[in-house]
Short mmCIF file of C-alpha atoms in Angstrom, two decimals:
data_model
loop_
_atom_site.label_atom_id
_atom_site.label_comp_id
_atom_site.label_asym_id
_atom_site.label_seq_id
_atom_site.Cartn_x
_atom_site.Cartn_y
_atom_site.Cartn_z
CA MET A 80 113.94 55.80 107.37
CA ARG A 81 115.81 56.08 104.08
CA ILE A 82 112.65 57.07 102.19
CA LEU A 83 111.95 59.76 104.78
CA ARG A 84 115.46 61.15 104.31
CA ILE A 85 115.05 61.17 100.50
CA VAL A 86 111.71 62.97 100.78
CA PHE A 87 113.18 65.50 103.22
CA TYR A 88 116.14 66.36 101.00
CA THR A 89 113.95 66.53 97.90
CA LEU A 90 111.61 68.93 99.66
CA LEU A 91 114.54 71.01 100.90
CA PHE A 92 116.01 71.17 97.40
CA THR A 93 112.65 72.16 95.89
CA ILE A 94 112.15 74.95 98.42
CA ALA A 95 115.65 76.30 97.79
CA ILE A 96 115.09 76.37 94.02
CA ALA A 97 111.65 77.99 94.41
CA GLN A 98 113.09 80.76 96.58
CA GLN A 99 115.69 81.57 93.95
CA LEU A 100 113.28 81.53 91.02
CA PHE A 101 110.35 83.41 92.55
CA ASN A 102 112.06 86.06 94.65
CA PRO A 103 110.18 89.34 93.99
CA TRP A 104 113.13 91.46 95.18
CA ASN A 105 115.46 90.07 92.53
CA PRO A 106 115.97 92.92 90.01
CA ASN A 107 116.52 90.50 87.13
CA ILE A 108 112.88 89.42 86.85
CA HIS A 109 111.28 92.83 86.17
CA PHE A 110 109.46 93.41 89.45
CA LYS A 111 109.37 96.99 90.67
CA THR A 112 109.26 98.24 94.24
CA ASP A 113 108.42 101.65 95.64
CA ASP A 114 109.49 103.49 98.78
CA LYS A 115 106.50 102.10 100.74
CA GLY A 116 107.58 98.47 100.26
CA ASN A 117 104.98 97.55 97.63
CA VAL A 118 106.01 95.14 94.88
CA TRP A 119 104.58 95.66 91.38
CA LEU A 120 104.61 93.72 88.13
CA GLY A 121 104.25 95.78 84.96
CA ASP A 122 104.40 99.45 84.04
CA ASP A 123 101.95 102.34 84.39
CA PRO A 124 98.98 102.40 83.88
CA PHE A 125 98.72 98.59 83.89
CA LYS A 126 100.23 97.46 87.18
CA PHE A 127 99.58 94.29 89.13
CA SER A 128 100.23 94.45 92.87
CA ILE A 129 102.15 91.41 94.10
CA ILE A 130 102.84 92.43 97.71
CA SER A 131 101.06 95.42 99.23
CA LYS A 132 102.46 96.79 102.47
CA SER A 133 100.57 100.10 102.45
CA SER A 134 96.87 100.92 102.30
CA TYR A 135 97.21 103.18 99.24
CA PRO A 136 99.81 102.32 96.62
#
């Protein structure tokens, strides 16, 4: 039971850290969003779509 609790809290801690480090809506990590809800990495003309919420970016 103690090992299960340690694994659970370790997993919970890892998920919390991962959400803070890889949040695409955090303006400090150079992701860009547009008015359609798309998330981009990079500048024009070399953009990489991270999250696409529309059919035509």
